Amino acid sequence: MFPNSTILGPLFWIVMGGLYTISFTGFYYWITDSIIKMNWWKWLLSILWFLGLNITIAGGFTLFGEKEIRAGFWFLSVFGGVFIVLGVGLWRLLTSR
Amino acid sequence: MDEDNNKFNRRNFIKTAGLASGVIALAGAAGAGLAAGSNKDSYTGWGRTAYGEDQFFNRKPFLVDTPTYDKVGETRRIAFIEDLFKRNGELSRLLFPRGDETPLWSFDEGVEKLPEPLKTYYLEHPDALGEFRKAIEKSQEQAGTWDKYKHKYLLADAWSTAHASPIGGQGAFPPQPHGNPEESDFRGVNEETLPLKSPAHGSSLIKQIAYSFGASLVGIAKVKEDWVYQGYMRGVGKIDFEVPEHWKYAVVIAVPHEWDSMYANPTYGTSYDAYSKLRFIAGKLEVFLKEIGYAARSHVPPTSYEIAMPPLAIDAGLGEQGRHGVLVTPELGANTRLAAVTTNMLLEPDKPIDIGIKEFCSKCKICAEECPSGAISFTDKPENVIRGYQRWNINQDKCFTIWNSVATSHARGCRVCLAVCPYSRKNNWIHKIVREVDPRDPTGLFSSAMLAMQKKFFTYPGGQEYLPAPDGNNKTFGEAPDWLMTEEWFNI
């Protein structure tokens, strides 16, 4: 990540860990304040969806980094599209009574 | 009331911060991906080589007792004339003798007038002679058109020539052996040999030493007679010989080409970068083995071999042979160049591996589709039986014609098949997932899905496009690195 530093890489991932923690805490508060009733598998699906979205974005940009621009766009379009559809499905599942 | 309000605000703040953090985390994932893709540290073989860290693939789950090549009939050793470079060298000496001597043979005289063993070879392979003639014509065309390209490819050509400089002539390293292997391989050997603790100790030591000299991958195999050339021995000349007894084991070493230039084949890549590295590694390993009391002989590219490298490397567990005839390793893909050192030091050989390359290649065919010479087979399964072994066989003569056709100063070769191989990818997380999952999937569905993506997502110019005009447009598979692009540094 930071080729000329041995400290910035670990710091980056510590910050990323903090960001994920805050985002899940915020999501938890938001859910508990809403009418959505969650159970363990709904939490699991939500976490997997967000994780998958992150991996998709990282994957596309990895290909950009390799100068495989066309492959990166295809990757983001196909898997990003899949995750948008899955996200809509997941939302409907979470909000269904 | 104030307390309630504060609670409410704090809760709202965390909710808002959570949303913002999620968005920033996604941006962080994009940044991490971008860094992983562009990071030069993920070019295997050019980083932590000295400590063996480039041989990162865990081979244990894929070890097999029998190598993955198929023995289907009576086997025999490889006649030296079956080697393209040896054969072409013999023919070139007849056609273009040194000085002002008149040619000893011309194409118009026909095959019958060729001396043995060329005559027998070309009678059995009539197309090969025509292809060689075509290669010479292309070479002359290439020389004529080089003026058009010499500025554009100046840096690539100079870089290639610089890498080639330790290969030929009196300053070559390692020096060519002189005399019988029973003399030359023992010349300079320390008379005192300490007792080795065990063959396993010997293997571990030699591997670590080879890594320290710059080898990316190291494997050890017993020398199998079938892989030893017949009819020519360096230091002796044309001679039929038995495999020397002291060639008990071969330490097989592999390094990749510099990755960015390799992707930019055929015009920006060269074979000589890997060749010169291999020669230094193998040559130094030969000296090391002799210093600790063992006979040793290095077998190095481009032509200083008595042993065929790919099958030896398969025996040594480094990888498997692909459709393009090149060794495919889990770490380097087809971007794998090989050398070996034969020795009588007692070593523990490695086991061969089966990571499903044959099954992968039977589906992929990208190298065959992209080969500018059409030398690579399209058959689903290996159909050729070569000296008793069934495998895909490339048409070496057609391949050589293209070497003489691309826009390089002279026959610098073409490594498009190495560059386009889906296994020849960087060691970053996205390719690592594929590299680890594919050999573990017995259904083959994963590789089929990856191949579908590979063919749809990635750009392939198509075989003819790699050639100069009028046949093509001097396309390269990958973008040339800026440090090899003359226009980045000079006004042309």
mmCIF file of C-alpha atoms in Angstrom, chain B residues 20-300:
data_model
loop_
_atom_site.group_PDB
_atom_site.id
_atom_site.type_symbol
_atom_site.label_atom_id
_atom_site.label_comp_id
_atom_site.label_asym_id
_atom_site.label_seq_id
_atom_site.Cartn_x
_atom_site.Cartn_y
_atom_site.Cartn_z
ATOM 1 C CA ALA B 20 -20.000 8.666 6.406
ATOM 2 C CA SER B 21 -17.588 5.997 7.641
ATOM 3 C CA GLY B 22 -19.208 3.409 5.381
ATOM 4 C CA VAL B 23 -18.715 5.646 2.366
ATOM 5 C CA ILE B 24 -15.112 6.441 3.372
ATOM 6 C CA ALA B 25 -14.433 2.720 3.939
ATOM 7 C CA LEU B 26 -15.639 1.994 0.399
ATOM 8 C CA ALA B 27 -13.281 4.679 -0.878
ATOM 9 C CA GLY B 28 -10.535 3.103 1.253
ATOM 10 C CA ALA B 29 -11.262 -0.280 -0.326
ATOM 11 C CA ALA B 30 -10.930 1.342 -3.755
ATOM 12 C CA GLY B 31 -7.618 2.918 -2.729
ATOM 13 C CA ALA B 32 -6.308 -0.328 -1.285
ATOM 14 C CA GLY B 33 -7.306 -2.109 -4.503
ATOM 15 C CA LEU B 34 -5.606 0.493 -6.655
ATOM 16 C CA ALA B 35 -2.448 0.192 -4.575
ATOM 17 C CA ALA B 36 -2.547 -3.624 -4.720
ATOM 18 C CA GLY B 37 -2.890 -3.522 -8.492
ATOM 19 C CA SER B 38 -0.099 -1.055 -9.115
ATOM 20 C CA ASN B 39 2.278 -2.255 -6.409
ATOM 21 C CA LYS B 40 5.575 -3.381 -7.896
ATOM 22 C CA ASP B 41 6.125 -5.652 -4.888
ATOM 23 C CA SER B 42 3.493 -7.971 -6.303
ATOM 24 C CA TYR B 43 5.720 -8.779 -9.247
ATOM 25 C CA THR B 44 6.894 -12.203 -8.144
ATOM 26 C CA GLY B 45 10.607 -12.851 -8.374
ATOM 27 C CA TRP B 46 11.761 -9.283 -8.137
ATOM 28 C CA GLY B 47 11.275 -8.771 -4.401
ATOM 29 C CA ARG B 48 12.104 -11.118 -1.531
ATOM 30 C CA THR B 49 13.840 -13.609 -3.783
ATOM 31 C CA ALA B 50 16.959 -13.999 -1.661
ATOM 32 C CA TYR B 51 14.924 -15.561 1.152
ATOM 33 C CA GLY B 52 12.821 -17.914 -0.957
ATOM 34 C CA GLU B 53 9.677 -15.868 -0.334
ATOM 35 C CA ASP B 54 8.819 -15.862 -4.022
ATOM 36 C CA GLN B 55 8.161 -19.608 -3.923
ATOM 37 C CA PHE B 56 5.054 -18.901 -1.894
ATOM 38 C CA PHE B 57 2.619 -21.492 -3.253
ATOM 39 C CA ASN B 58 2.038 -24.392 -0.860
ATOM 40 C CA ARG B 59 2.687 -27.405 -3.074
ATOM 41 C CA LYS B 60 2.014 -30.037 -0.402
ATOM 42 C CA PRO B 61 -1.691 -30.643 -1.222
ATOM 43 C CA PHE B 62 -0.809 -31.095 -4.906
ATOM 44 C CA LEU B 63 2.165 -33.463 -4.674
ATOM 45 C CA VAL B 64 1.814 -36.567 -6.834
ATOM 46 C CA ASP B 65 3.947 -39.669 -7.298
ATOM 47 C CA THR B 66 3.720 -39.675 -11.078
ATOM 48 C CA PRO B 67 4.484 -36.570 -13.138
ATOM 49 C CA THR B 68 1.627 -35.155 -15.200
ATOM 50 C CA TYR B 69 3.147 -35.863 -18.604
ATOM 51 C CA ASP B 70 1.690 -38.976 -20.260
ATOM 52 C CA LYS B 71 4.019 -41.765 -21.276
ATOM 53 C CA VAL B 72 2.210 -43.629 -24.047
ATOM 54 C CA GLY B 73 4.871 -45.575 -25.877
ATOM 55 C CA GLU B 74 8.506 -46.373 -26.164
ATOM 56 C CA THR B 75 10.555 -43.395 -25.163
ATOM 57 C CA ARG B 76 13.907 -42.196 -26.396
ATOM 58 C CA ARG B 77 16.366 -39.395 -25.803
ATOM 59 C CA ILE B 78 16.174 -36.147 -27.744
ATOM 60 C CA ALA B 79 18.500 -35.994 -30.739
ATOM 61 C CA PHE B 80 20.351 -32.670 -30.724
ATOM 62 C CA ILE B 81 19.117 -31.978 -34.245
ATOM 63 C CA GLU B 82 15.550 -31.918 -32.905
ATOM 64 C CA ASP B 83 16.457 -28.768 -31.021
ATOM 65 C CA LEU B 84 15.489 -25.794 -33.164
ATOM 66 C CA PHE B 85 18.570 -23.725 -32.376
ATOM 67 C CA LYS B 86 21.027 -26.552 -32.884
ATOM 68 C CA ARG B 87 19.317 -27.468 -36.159
ATOM 69 C CA ASN B 88 19.160 -23.914 -37.425
ATOM 70 C CA GLY B 89 22.783 -23.424 -36.383
ATOM 71 C CA GLU B 90 23.867 -26.428 -38.426
ATOM 72 C CA LEU B 91 21.936 -25.232 -41.456
ATOM 73 C CA SER B 92 23.144 -21.642 -41.089
ATOM 74 C CA ARG B 93 26.755 -22.809 -41.078
ATOM 75 C CA LEU B 94 26.125 -24.431 -44.476
ATOM 76 C CA LEU B 95 24.256 -21.486 -45.933
ATOM 77 C CA PHE B 96 26.336 -18.665 -44.469
ATOM 78 C CA PRO B 97 29.889 -19.870 -43.861
ATOM 79 C CA ARG B 98 32.280 -17.446 -42.185
ATOM 80 C CA GLY B 99 34.347 -15.114 -44.313
ATOM 81 C CA ASP B 100 34.091 -15.206 -48.047
ATOM 82 C CA GLU B 101 33.677 -18.939 -48.344
ATOM 83 C CA THR B 102 31.049 -20.079 -50.777
ATOM 84 C CA PRO B 103 27.932 -21.649 -49.275
ATOM 85 C CA LEU B 104 28.249 -25.372 -48.705
ATOM 86 C CA TRP B 105 24.622 -25.918 -49.575
ATOM 87 C CA SER B 106 21.734 -23.949 -51.054
ATOM 88 C CA PHE B 107 17.993 -24.501 -50.964
ATOM 89 C CA ASP B 108 17.999 -25.180 -54.712
ATOM 90 C CA GLU B 109 20.121 -28.279 -54.164
ATOM 91 C CA GLY B 110 17.308 -29.913 -52.236
ATOM 92 C CA VAL B 111 17.180 -32.016 -49.112
ATOM 93 C CA GLU B 112 19.033 -34.948 -50.620
ATOM 94 C CA LYS B 113 22.267 -32.966 -50.734
ATOM 95 C CA LEU B 114 22.157 -32.039 -47.070
ATOM 96 C CA PRO B 115 24.662 -33.753 -44.783
ATOM 97 C CA GLU B 116 23.446 -36.048 -42.016
ATOM 98 C CA PRO B 117 21.717 -35.715 -39.620
ATOM 99 C CA LEU B 118 20.047 -32.712 -41.290
ATOM 100 C CA LYS B 119 19.080 -34.756 -44.341
ATOM 101 C CA THR B 120 17.187 -37.391 -42.368
ATOM 102 C CA TYR B 121 15.554 -34.772 -40.178
ATOM 103 C CA TYR B 122 14.272 -32.674 -43.078
ATOM 104 C CA LEU B 123 13.161 -35.729 -45.036
ATOM 105 C CA GLU B 124 11.028 -36.613 -42.038
ATOM 106 C CA HIS B 125 9.884 -32.995 -41.563
ATOM 107 C CA PRO B 126 9.596 -31.576 -45.092
ATOM 108 C CA ASP B 127 7.641 -28.473 -44.009
ATOM 109 C CA ALA B 128 10.370 -27.451 -41.582
ATOM 110 C CA LEU B 129 12.886 -26.665 -44.300
ATOM 111 C CA GLY B 130 10.425 -24.441 -46.172
ATOM 112 C CA GLU B 131 9.628 -22.683 -42.921
ATOM 113 C CA PHE B 132 13.319 -22.053 -42.277
ATOM 114 C CA ARG B 133 13.652 -20.558 -45.754
ATOM 115 C CA LYS B 134 10.695 -18.316 -44.993
ATOM 116 C CA ALA B 135 12.352 -17.304 -41.707
ATOM 117 C CA ILE B 136 15.482 -16.228 -43.570
ATOM 118 C CA GLU B 137 13.407 -14.189 -46.005
ATOM 119 C CA LYS B 138 11.539 -12.585 -43.124
ATOM 120 C CA SER B 139 14.831 -11.865 -41.414
ATOM 121 C CA GLN B 140 16.033 -10.002 -44.487
ATOM 122 C CA GLU B 141 12.748 -8.077 -44.657
ATOM 123 C CA GLN B 142 13.080 -7.288 -40.971
ATOM 124 C CA ALA B 143 16.598 -5.940 -41.481
ATOM 125 C CA GLY B 144 15.288 -3.790 -44.324
ATOM 126 C CA THR B 145 12.437 -2.278 -42.333
ATOM 127 C CA TRP B 146 14.279 -1.840 -39.025
ATOM 128 C CA ASP B 147 15.158 1.723 -40.010
ATOM 129 C CA LYS B 148 11.471 2.577 -39.686
ATOM 130 C CA TYR B 149 11.292 1.314 -36.112
ATOM 131 C CA LYS B 150 14.775 1.733 -34.710
ATOM 132 C CA HIS B 151 14.036 4.996 -32.900
ATOM 133 C CA LYS B 152 10.737 3.856 -31.435
ATOM 134 C CA TYR B 153 12.285 0.675 -30.077
ATOM 135 C CA LEU B 154 15.758 2.054 -29.352
ATOM 136 C CA LEU B 155 15.536 1.631 -25.567
ATOM 137 C CA ALA B 156 13.945 -1.812 -25.760
ATOM 138 C CA ASP B 157 16.618 -2.952 -28.187
ATOM 139 C CA ALA B 158 19.438 -1.466 -26.111
ATOM 140 C CA TRP B 159 17.999 -3.033 -22.948
ATOM 141 C CA SER B 160 17.821 -6.405 -24.650
ATOM 142 C CA THR B 161 21.374 -6.124 -25.984
ATOM 143 C CA ALA B 162 22.667 -5.149 -22.544
ATOM 144 C CA HIS B 163 21.058 -8.252 -21.025
ATOM 145 C CA ALA B 164 22.490 -10.392 -23.815
ATOM 146 C CA SER B 165 26.040 -9.139 -23.244
ATOM 147 C CA PRO B 166 27.095 -11.813 -20.675
ATOM 148 C CA ILE B 167 25.762 -14.602 -22.872
ATOM 149 C CA GLY B 168 28.129 -15.001 -25.798
ATOM 150 C CA GLY B 169 31.804 -14.699 -26.529
ATOM 151 C CA GLN B 170 34.846 -15.000 -24.337
ATOM 152 C CA GLY B 171 33.356 -13.108 -21.421
ATOM 153 C CA ALA B 172 30.390 -15.455 -21.157
ATOM 154 C CA PHE B 173 29.399 -16.652 -17.729
ATOM 155 C CA PRO B 174 29.328 -19.450 -16.870
ATOM 156 C CA PRO B 175 32.200 -20.389 -19.176
ATOM 157 C CA GLN B 176 31.519 -23.275 -21.553
ATOM 158 C CA PRO B 177 32.786 -26.640 -20.330
ATOM 159 C CA HIS B 178 35.925 -28.019 -21.956
ATOM 160 C CA GLY B 179 36.560 -31.721 -22.399
ATOM 161 C CA ASN B 180 34.568 -34.708 -21.198
ATOM 162 C CA PRO B 181 32.109 -34.089 -18.379
ATOM 163 C CA GLU B 182 34.181 -36.504 -16.283
ATOM 164 C CA GLU B 183 36.956 -33.898 -16.491
ATOM 165 C CA SER B 184 35.217 -30.579 -16.827
ATOM 166 C CA ASP B 185 32.511 -31.123 -14.174
ATOM 167 C CA PHE B 186 35.200 -32.123 -11.651
ATOM 168 C CA ARG B 187 37.618 -29.324 -12.531
ATOM 169 C CA GLY B 188 38.239 -27.160 -9.473
ATOM 170 C CA VAL B 189 36.297 -29.437 -7.114
ATOM 171 C CA ASN B 190 37.474 -29.166 -3.500
ATOM 172 C CA GLU B 191 39.222 -32.417 -2.624
ATOM 173 C CA GLU B 192 37.876 -32.341 0.905
ATOM 174 C CA THR B 193 34.182 -33.160 1.232
ATOM 175 C CA LEU B 194 32.598 -32.940 4.648
ATOM 176 C CA PRO B 195 30.059 -35.645 5.550
ATOM 177 C CA LEU B 196 26.572 -34.370 4.732
ATOM 178 C CA LYS B 197 24.083 -34.785 7.611
ATOM 179 C CA SER B 198 21.364 -36.074 5.249
ATOM 180 C CA PRO B 199 20.105 -35.659 1.658
ATOM 181 C CA ALA B 200 17.300 -33.456 3.071
ATOM 182 C CA HIS B 201 19.940 -31.171 4.587
ATOM 183 C CA GLY B 202 21.662 -31.073 1.201
ATOM 184 C CA SER B 203 18.457 -30.079 -0.581
ATOM 185 C CA SER B 204 17.566 -27.383 1.935
ATOM 186 C CA LEU B 205 21.059 -25.913 1.804
ATOM 187 C CA ILE B 206 21.273 -25.854 -1.980
ATOM 188 C CA LYS B 207 17.823 -24.316 -2.290
ATOM 189 C CA GLN B 208 18.690 -21.545 0.161
ATOM 190 C CA ILE B 209 21.965 -20.882 -1.669
ATOM 191 C CA ALA B 210 20.130 -20.765 -5.021
ATOM 192 C CA TYR B 211 17.605 -18.312 -3.562
ATOM 193 C CA SER B 212 20.439 -16.174 -2.256
ATOM 194 C CA PHE B 213 21.890 -16.066 -5.767
ATOM 195 C CA GLY B 214 18.551 -14.800 -7.098
ATOM 196 C CA ALA B 215 16.505 -17.887 -8.009
ATOM 197 C CA SER B 216 12.765 -17.287 -7.630
ATOM 198 C CA LEU B 217 11.869 -20.975 -7.651
ATOM 199 C CA VAL B 218 14.070 -23.981 -6.926
ATOM 200 C CA GLY B 219 13.275 -27.675 -7.223
ATOM 201 C CA ILE B 220 15.344 -30.829 -7.252
ATOM 202 C CA ALA B 221 14.907 -33.821 -9.552
ATOM 203 C CA LYS B 222 16.758 -36.992 -10.374
ATOM 204 C CA VAL B 223 18.219 -36.772 -13.862
ATOM 205 C CA LYS B 224 16.070 -38.880 -16.148
ATOM 206 C CA GLU B 225 17.760 -40.285 -19.235
ATOM 207 C CA ASP B 226 14.840 -39.360 -21.524
ATOM 208 C CA TRP B 227 15.468 -35.654 -20.973
ATOM 209 C CA VAL B 228 19.176 -35.745 -21.868
ATOM 210 C CA TYR B 229 20.032 -34.696 -25.424
ATOM 211 C CA GLN B 230 21.866 -37.189 -27.598
ATOM 212 C CA GLY B 231 24.447 -36.513 -30.276
ATOM 213 C CA TYR B 232 26.119 -33.375 -28.976
ATOM 214 C CA MET B 233 28.030 -32.606 -25.790
ATOM 215 C CA ARG B 234 29.406 -29.185 -24.945
ATOM 216 C CA GLY B 235 33.165 -29.261 -24.635
ATOM 217 C CA VAL B 236 33.372 -32.409 -26.747
ATOM 218 C CA GLY B 237 31.302 -31.831 -29.877
ATOM 219 C CA LYS B 238 29.116 -34.167 -31.887
ATOM 220 C CA ILE B 239 29.209 -37.456 -30.056
ATOM 221 C CA ASP B 240 26.802 -40.125 -28.881
ATOM 222 C CA PHE B 241 27.161 -40.481 -25.149
ATOM 223 C CA GLU B 242 25.747 -42.249 -22.126
ATOM 224 C CA VAL B 243 24.368 -40.026 -19.387
ATOM 225 C CA PRO B 244 27.372 -39.371 -17.108
ATOM 226 C CA GLU B 245 27.089 -41.212 -13.816
ATOM 227 C CA HIS B 246 27.772 -38.118 -11.770
ATOM 228 C CA TRP B 247 24.698 -36.339 -13.195
ATOM 229 C CA LYS B 248 22.658 -37.828 -10.368
ATOM 230 C CA TYR B 249 20.511 -34.845 -9.485
ATOM 231 C CA ALA B 250 19.523 -31.599 -11.125
ATOM 232 C CA VAL B 251 18.898 -28.442 -9.172
ATOM 233 C CA VAL B 252 16.302 -26.700 -11.320
ATOM 234 C CA ILE B 253 15.990 -22.947 -10.955
ATOM 235 C CA ALA B 254 13.421 -20.559 -12.362
ATOM 236 C CA VAL B 255 13.144 -16.799 -12.682
ATOM 237 C CA PRO B 256 10.572 -14.616 -14.431
ATOM 238 C CA HIS B 257 11.116 -11.990 -17.058
ATOM 239 C CA GLU B 258 10.737 -8.444 -15.837
ATOM 240 C CA TRP B 259 6.960 -8.285 -15.762
ATOM 241 C CA ASP B 260 6.068 -4.977 -17.424
ATOM 242 C CA SER B 261 8.333 -5.598 -20.402
ATOM 243 C CA MET B 262 7.086 -9.181 -20.602
ATOM 244 C CA TYR B 263 3.488 -7.980 -20.883
ATOM 245 C CA ALA B 264 4.603 -5.601 -23.644
ATOM 246 C CA ASN B 265 5.678 -8.390 -25.977
ATOM 247 C CA PRO B 266 6.707 -8.891 -28.668
ATOM 248 C CA THR B 267 8.473 -5.593 -29.374
ATOM 249 C CA TYR B 268 9.420 -4.418 -25.864
ATOM 250 C CA GLY B 269 10.128 -7.758 -24.198
ATOM 251 C CA THR B 270 13.277 -9.768 -24.358
ATOM 252 C CA SER B 271 14.327 -13.247 -23.322
ATOM 253 C CA TYR B 272 17.766 -12.068 -22.341
ATOM 254 C CA ASP B 273 16.839 -10.433 -19.033
ATOM 255 C CA ALA B 274 15.827 -13.777 -17.567
ATOM 256 C CA TYR B 275 18.559 -15.637 -19.447
ATOM 257 C CA SER B 276 21.356 -13.511 -18.040
ATOM 258 C CA LYS B 277 19.938 -13.827 -14.506
ATOM 259 C CA LEU B 278 19.714 -17.592 -14.858
ATOM 260 C CA ARG B 279 23.249 -17.815 -16.150
ATOM 261 C CA PHE B 280 24.616 -15.919 -13.160
ATOM 262 C CA ILE B 281 22.566 -17.981 -10.691
ATOM 263 C CA ALA B 282 23.406 -21.365 -12.238
ATOM 264 C CA GLY B 283 27.047 -20.441 -12.824
ATOM 265 C CA LYS B 284 27.488 -19.347 -9.225
ATOM 266 C CA LEU B 285 25.703 -22.454 -7.968
ATOM 267 C CA GLU B 286 28.100 -24.580 -10.023
ATOM 268 C CA VAL B 287 31.058 -22.827 -8.373
ATOM 269 C CA PHE B 288 29.489 -23.201 -4.922
ATOM 270 C CA LEU B 289 28.937 -26.939 -5.372
ATOM 271 C CA LYS B 290 32.513 -27.433 -6.543
ATOM 272 C CA GLU B 291 33.808 -25.408 -3.594
ATOM 273 C CA ILE B 292 32.067 -27.745 -1.130
ATOM 274 C CA GLY B 293 33.409 -30.815 -2.906
ATOM 275 C CA TYR B 294 30.887 -31.922 -5.528
ATOM 276 C CA ALA B 295 30.996 -32.201 -9.298
ATOM 277 C CA ALA B 296 28.703 -29.733 -11.036
ATOM 278 C CA ARG B 297 27.686 -28.533 -14.491
ATOM 279 C CA SER B 298 25.319 -25.704 -15.252
ATOM 280 C CA HIS B 299 22.799 -25.985 -18.083
ATOM 281 C CA VAL B 300 21.797 -22.492 -19.091
#
